[in-house]
PDB file of C-alpha atoms in Angstrom:
ATOM      1  CA  MET A 204       0.000   0.000   0.000  1.00 66.00           C
ATOM      2  CA  LYS A 205       2.825   2.417   0.844  1.00 72.00           C
ATOM      3  CA  LYS A 206       4.516   1.709  -2.484  1.00 74.00           C
ATOM      4  CA  LEU A 207       1.263   2.367  -4.322  1.00 69.00           C
ATOM      5  CA  LEU A 208       0.838   5.727  -2.561  1.00 71.00           C
ATOM      6  CA  LEU A 209       4.449   6.681  -3.307  1.00 71.00           C
ATOM      7  CA  LEU A 210       3.958   5.777  -6.963  1.00 68.00           C
ATOM      8  CA  PHE A 211       0.756   7.860  -7.053  1.00 70.00           C
ATOM      9  CA  PHE A 212       2.501  10.955  -5.646  1.00 70.00           C
ATOM     10  CA  ILE A 213       5.463  10.597  -8.004  1.00 74.00           C
ATOM     11  CA  LEU A 214       3.188  10.255 -11.039  1.00 65.00           C
ATOM     12  CA  SER A 215       0.941  13.173 -10.001  1.00 69.00           C
ATOM     13  CA  ALA A 216       4.010  15.386  -9.496  1.00 64.00           C
ATOM     14  CA  PHE A 217       5.343  14.343 -12.916  1.00 61.00           C
ATOM     15  CA  PHE A 218       2.032  15.158 -14.656  1.00 58.00           C
ATOM     16  CA  SER A 219       1.668  18.495 -12.874  1.00 57.00           C
ATOM     17  CA  PHE A 220       5.104  19.585 -14.086  1.00 58.00           C
ATOM     18  CA  ALA A 221       4.312  18.355 -17.602  1.00 52.00           C
ATOM     19  CA  GLN A 222       1.440  20.800 -18.039  1.00 53.00           C
ATOM     20  CA  GLU A 223       1.993  24.423 -18.938  1.00 59.00           C
ATOM     21  CA  LEU A 224       1.856  26.629 -15.847  1.00 58.00           C
ATOM     22  CA  GLU A 225       0.793  30.259 -15.956  1.00 64.00           C
ATOM     23  CA  LYS A 226       1.583  32.854 -13.279  1.00 74.00           C
ATOM     24  CA  SER A 227      -1.512  34.321 -11.641  1.00 80.00           C
ATOM     25  CA  PRO A 228      -1.697  38.109 -12.122  1.00 87.00           C
ATOM     26  CA  LYS A 229      -2.040  40.306  -9.044  1.00 92.00           C
ATOM     27  CA  LYS A 230      -4.769  42.896  -8.711  1.00 92.00           C
ATOM     28  CA  ILE A 231      -4.215  45.904  -6.447  1.00 96.00           C
ATOM     29  CA  THR A 232      -6.960  48.526  -6.400  1.00 97.00           C
ATOM     30  CA  PHE A 233      -7.879  51.691  -4.566  1.00 98.00           C
ATOM     31  CA  GLU A 234     -11.527  52.776  -4.459  1.00 97.00           C
ATOM     32  CA  MET A 235     -13.518  55.555  -2.867  1.00 98.00           C
ATOM     33  CA  GLY A 236     -17.003  56.958  -3.019  1.00 98.00           C
ATOM     34  CA  TYR A 237     -20.333  57.754  -1.464  1.00 97.00           C
ATOM     35  CA  THR A 238     -22.056  55.507   1.081  1.00 96.00           C
ATOM     36  CA  GLY A 239     -25.677  55.836   2.092  1.00 96.00           C
ATOM     37  CA  VAL A 240     -27.186  54.301   5.210  1.00 95.00           C
ATOM     38  CA  ARG A 241     -30.460  52.720   4.117  1.00 93.00           C
ATOM     39  CA  LYS A 242     -31.589  51.228   7.416  1.00 92.00           C
ATOM     40  CA  SER A 243     -30.076  51.059  10.894  1.00 92.00           C
ATOM     41  CA  ASN A 244     -30.937  50.175  14.485  1.00 88.00           C
ATOM     42  CA  PHE A 245     -28.531  52.917  15.596  1.00 87.00           C
ATOM     43  CA  THR A 246     -30.922  55.848  16.098  1.00 85.00           C
ATOM     44  CA  ASP A 247     -28.300  58.604  16.056  1.00 88.00           C
ATOM     45  CA  ILE A 248     -26.506  57.702  12.794  1.00 90.00           C
ATOM     46  CA  SER A 249     -26.507  59.997   9.779  1.00 91.00           C
ATOM     47  CA  LYS A 250     -27.731  58.774   6.369  1.00 93.00           C
ATOM     48  CA  THR A 251     -24.654  59.764   4.309  1.00 93.00           C
ATOM     49  CA  GLY A 252     -20.983  58.882   4.433  1.00 95.00           C
ATOM     50  CA  PHE A 253     -17.745  58.502   2.534  1.00 96.00           C
ATOM     51  CA  ALA A 254     -15.752  55.282   2.118  1.00 97.00           C
ATOM     52  CA  PHE A 255     -12.367  54.249   0.783  1.00 97.00           C
ATOM     53  CA  ALA A 256     -10.607  50.888   0.520  1.00 98.00           C
ATOM     54  CA  LEU A 257      -7.405  49.235  -0.636  1.00 98.00           C
ATOM     55  CA  ASP A 258      -7.868  45.790  -2.184  1.00 96.00           C
ATOM     56  CA  TYR A 259      -5.106  43.214  -2.837  1.00 97.00           C
ATOM     57  CA  GLY A 260      -5.872  40.070  -4.805  1.00 96.00           C
ATOM     58  CA  TRP A 261      -5.101  37.487  -7.466  1.00 95.00           C
ATOM     59  CA  GLN A 262      -6.762  36.140 -10.579  1.00 93.00           C
ATOM     60  CA  VAL A 263      -7.931  32.578  -9.870  1.00 92.00           C
ATOM     61  CA  SER A 264      -9.636  31.655 -13.148  1.00 89.00           C
ATOM     62  CA  GLY A 265     -10.244  32.958 -16.633  1.00 87.00           C
ATOM     63  CA  PHE A 266      -6.904  32.186 -18.184  1.00 81.00           C
ATOM     64  CA  LYS A 267      -6.554  31.606 -21.944  1.00 80.00           C
ATOM     65  CA  ASN A 268      -9.035  34.315 -23.048  1.00 81.00           C
ATOM     66  CA  LYS A 269     -11.948  33.408 -20.763  1.00 87.00           C
ATOM     67  CA  PRO A 270     -13.759  35.780 -18.366  1.00 91.00           C
ATOM     68  CA  ALA A 271     -11.623  36.234 -15.253  1.00 91.00           C
ATOM     69  CA  ALA A 272     -12.478  35.711 -11.577  1.00 94.00           C
ATOM     70  CA  TYR A 273     -10.502  37.213  -8.703  1.00 96.00           C
ATOM     71  CA  ILE A 274     -10.141  36.659  -4.974  1.00 97.00           C
ATOM     72  CA  SER A 275      -8.974  39.653  -2.975  1.00 97.00           C
ATOM     73  CA  PHE A 276      -8.652  40.973   0.545  1.00 98.00           C
ATOM     74  CA  PRO A 277     -10.043  44.494   1.069  1.00 98.00           C
ATOM     75  CA  LEU A 278      -9.107  46.801   3.918  1.00 98.00           C
ATOM     76  CA  GLY A 279     -11.182  49.963   4.217  1.00 97.00           C
ATOM     77  CA  TYR A 280     -12.923  52.595   6.260  1.00 97.00           C
ATOM     78  CA  THR A 281     -16.324  54.294   6.085  1.00 96.00           C
ATOM     79  CA  ALA A 282     -16.749  57.693   7.726  1.00 96.00           C
ATOM     80  CA  ILE A 283     -20.312  58.757   8.545  1.00 95.00           C
ATOM     81  CA  PRO A 284     -20.127  62.335   9.828  1.00 94.00           C
ATOM     82  CA  PRO A 285     -23.026  63.966  11.686  1.00 91.00           C
ATOM     83  CA  ILE A 286     -25.267  66.171   9.540  1.00 84.00           C
ATOM     84  CA  LYS A 287     -27.594  67.277  12.378  1.00 85.00           C
ATOM     85  CA  LYS A 288     -27.045  67.980  16.054  1.00 85.00           C
ATOM     86  CA  SER A 289     -28.996  64.839  16.947  1.00 83.00           C
ATOM     87  CA  THR A 290     -26.626  62.538  14.993  1.00 85.00           C
ATOM     88  CA  LYS A 291     -23.193  61.279  15.998  1.00 87.00           C
ATOM     89  CA  ASN A 292     -19.956  60.766  14.087  1.00 92.00           C
ATOM     90  CA  TYR A 293     -19.570  57.066  13.188  1.00 94.00           C
ATOM     91  CA  GLY A 294     -16.635  55.206  11.686  1.00 95.00           C
ATOM     92  CA  ILE A 295     -16.695  51.661  10.339  1.00 95.00           C
ATOM     93  CA  SER A 296     -13.458  49.832   9.550  1.00 96.00           C
ATOM     94  CA  PHE A 297     -13.737  46.646   7.495  1.00 97.00           C
ATOM     95  CA  TYR A 298     -11.600  43.788   6.203  1.00 97.00           C
ATOM     96  CA  GLY A 299     -12.322  40.371   4.752  1.00 97.00           C
ATOM     97  CA  VAL A 300     -12.614  38.416   1.492  1.00 98.00           C
ATOM     98  CA  HIS A 301     -14.021  39.641  -1.831  1.00 98.00           C
ATOM     99  CA  ILE A 302     -14.766  37.548  -4.948  1.00 97.00           C
ATOM    100  CA  THR A 303     -15.171  39.253  -8.353  1.00 96.00           C
ATOM    101  CA  HIS A 304     -16.425  37.647 -11.582  1.00 95.00           C
ATOM    102  CA  ASN A 305     -15.949  39.389 -14.927  1.00 94.00           C
ATOM    103  CA  LEU A 306     -18.863  38.719 -17.280  1.00 93.00           C
ATOM    104  CA  LYS A 307     -16.871  38.807 -20.515  1.00 90.00           C
ATOM    105  CA  GLN A 308     -13.302  38.684 -21.783  1.00 83.00           C
ATOM    106  CA  GLN A 309     -10.964  41.660 -21.530  1.00 74.00           C
ATOM    107  CA  LYS A 310     -12.354  44.458 -23.729  1.00 81.00           C
ATOM    108  CA  ASN A 311     -12.642  48.221 -23.246  1.00 88.00           C
ATOM    109  CA  ILE A 312     -15.690  47.905 -20.964  1.00 93.00           C
ATOM    110  CA  VAL A 313     -16.009  44.707 -18.923  1.00 94.00           C
ATOM    111  CA  PRO A 314     -19.067  44.276 -16.650  1.00 96.00           C
ATOM    112  CA  PHE A 315     -18.541  42.419 -13.367  1.00 97.00           C
ATOM    113  CA  PHE A 316     -20.301  41.393 -10.189  1.00 97.00           C
ATOM    114  CA  GLY A 317     -18.868  40.510  -6.802  1.00 97.00           C
ATOM    115  CA  TYR A 318     -19.618  39.596  -3.231  1.00 98.00           C
ATOM    116  CA  SER A 319     -17.787  40.009   0.053  1.00 97.00           C
ATOM    117  CA  LEU A 320     -17.754  38.533   3.530  1.00 97.00           C
ATOM    118  CA  LEU A 321     -16.323  41.172   5.845  1.00 97.00           C
ATOM    119  CA  PHE A 322     -15.556  41.721   9.489  1.00 96.00           C
ATOM    120  CA  ASN A 323     -16.046  45.253  10.711  1.00 94.00           C
ATOM    121  CA  GLN A 324     -15.847  47.474  13.754  1.00 94.00           C
ATOM    122  CA  VAL A 325     -18.115  50.411  14.507  1.00 93.00           C
ATOM    123  CA  ILE A 326     -16.665  53.372  16.356  1.00 92.00           C
ATOM    124  CA  LYS A 327     -19.140  55.932  17.746  1.00 90.00           C
ATOM    125  CA  GLN A 328     -18.286  59.476  18.774  1.00 86.00           C
ATOM    126  CA  ASP A 329     -18.232  60.069  22.552  1.00 85.00           C
ATOM    127  CA  THR A 330     -18.570  56.328  23.281  1.00 86.00           C
ATOM    128  CA  ASP A 331     -15.886  54.090  24.778  1.00 88.00           C
ATOM    129  CA  GLY A 332     -15.183  50.790  23.049  1.00 85.00           C
ATOM    130  CA  ARG A 333     -16.190  49.377  19.685  1.00 89.00           C
ATOM    131  CA  VAL A 334     -18.882  47.127  18.328  1.00 89.00           C
ATOM    132  CA  ILE A 335     -17.611  44.184  16.276  1.00 92.00           C
ATOM    133  CA  GLY A 336     -19.757  42.564  13.615  1.00 94.00           C
ATOM    134  CA  HIS A 337     -19.854  40.981  10.184  1.00 96.00           C
ATOM    135  CA  GLU A 338     -21.103  42.179   6.810  1.00 97.00           C
ATOM    136  CA  THR A 339     -22.264  40.627   3.551  1.00 97.00           C
ATOM    137  CA  ARG A 340     -21.801  42.905   0.556  1.00 97.00           C
ATOM    138  CA  PHE A 341     -22.778  42.580  -3.119  1.00 98.00           C
ATOM    139  CA  ASP A 342     -21.551  44.792  -5.946  1.00 97.00           C
ATOM    140  CA  ALA A 343     -21.903  45.213  -9.703  1.00 98.00           C
ATOM    141  CA  GLY A 344     -20.073  47.501 -12.054  1.00 97.00           C
ATOM    142  CA  ALA A 345     -17.798  47.812 -15.036  1.00 96.00           C
ATOM    143  CA  ASN A 346     -14.091  48.032 -15.715  1.00 94.00           C
ATOM    144  CA  LEU A 347     -13.530  51.116 -17.870  1.00 94.00           C
ATOM    145  CA  GLY A 348     -10.356  50.255 -19.731  1.00 90.00           C
ATOM    146  CA  LYS A 349      -7.418  48.612 -17.969  1.00 88.00           C
ATOM    147  CA  ARG A 350      -7.147  50.917 -14.945  1.00 93.00           C
ATOM    148  CA  LEU A 351     -10.488  52.531 -13.998  1.00 96.00           C
ATOM    149  CA  PHE A 352     -13.726  51.016 -12.706  1.00 97.00           C
ATOM    150  CA  ALA A 353     -17.071  52.126 -11.291  1.00 98.00           C
ATOM    151  CA  LYS A 354     -19.544  50.116  -9.224  1.00 98.00           C
ATOM    152  CA  ILE A 355     -22.644  50.166  -7.081  1.00 98.00           C
ATOM    153  CA  GLU A 356     -22.872  48.075  -3.933  1.00 97.00           C
ATOM    154  CA  TYR A 357     -25.305  46.955  -1.286  1.00 97.00           C
ATOM    155  CA  GLY A 358     -24.337  45.634   2.144  1.00 97.00           C
ATOM    156  CA  ILE A 359     -25.964  44.477   5.341  1.00 96.00           C
ATOM    157  CA  ALA A 360     -23.949  44.347   8.559  1.00 96.00           C
ATOM    158  CA  SER A 361     -25.075  42.862  11.855  1.00 95.00           C
ATOM    159  CA  TYR A 362     -23.651  43.433  15.315  1.00 93.00           C
ATOM    160  CA  PRO A 363     -24.840  40.783  17.765  1.00 89.00           C
ATOM    161  CA  ALA A 364     -24.325  41.395  21.473  1.00 84.00           C
ATOM    162  CA  LEU A 365     -24.288  38.834  24.251  1.00 82.00           C
ATOM    163  CA  GLY A 366     -27.485  38.939  26.258  1.00 85.00           C
ATOM    164  CA  GLN A 367     -29.336  41.204  23.794  1.00 84.00           C
ATOM    165  CA  LYS A 368     -32.564  40.042  22.146  1.00 86.00           C
ATOM    166  CA  ILE A 369     -32.237  42.437  19.178  1.00 87.00           C
ATOM    167  CA  THR A 370     -29.184  42.413  16.908  1.00 90.00           C
ATOM    168  CA  SER A 371     -28.094  45.851  15.754  1.00 91.00           C
ATOM    169  CA  LYS A 372     -27.883  46.204  11.955  1.00 94.00           C
ATOM    170  CA  ILE A 373     -26.715  48.704   9.375  1.00 94.00           C
ATOM    171  CA  GLY A 374     -27.848  48.415   5.764  1.00 95.00           C
ATOM    172  CA  THR A 375     -25.797  50.452   3.280  1.00 96.00           C
ATOM    173  CA  TRP A 376     -25.544  51.138  -0.421  1.00 97.00           C
ATOM    174  CA  GLY A 377     -22.722  52.856  -2.238  1.00 97.00           C
ATOM    175  CA  LEU A 378     -21.445  54.403  -5.439  1.00 98.00           C
ATOM    176  CA  LYS A 379     -17.716  53.877  -5.850  1.00 97.00           C
ATOM    177  CA  VAL A 380     -15.024  54.669  -8.400  1.00 98.00           C
ATOM    178  CA  GLY A 381     -11.576  53.193  -8.346  1.00 97.00           C
ATOM    179  CA  VAL A 382      -8.230  52.769  -9.983  1.00 97.00           C
ATOM    180  CA  ARG A 383      -6.196  49.627 -10.484  1.00 93.00           C
ATOM    181  CA  ILE A 384      -2.658  50.225  -9.290  1.00 92.00           C
ATOM    182  CA  ARG A 385      -1.535  46.898 -10.731  1.00 83.00           C
TER     183      ARG A 385
END
């Protein structure tokens, strides 16, 4: 049995080196734009904000002239400043995993859609501590040439607390533009 396993690993290594390997391209992007708070259990949060993010990833499929898919790891921040005296300044930092699927091969304008699973932290003005939660985000947009892109997104974040019957939530939507650094 051991000899059969050894033979299997030797043959699989031989066949993997026999095929043509292609280096996976990196994707580094910077994006920023408007964020709107659609719905929230936080009663003193404003309805408008500004977000920016840095995203580092790799192409995982779509080689040989097929539509590409990417996995990346965003790191970003959303600032929600007060617009009335009754609202507070909020900040939401986020990080996690983002998957993007291009819908056609590389052309001048390439539509895409994506989804993210993110961890985030809410910071509230004049309040000690932070609230930690998770967010699911969906986006759709288009690559405009090789470097620029624009997208719309929708996200829902929940912040469960031990001993609380109601989970706090923030639903957001956004309009973002970005540039591919690499």
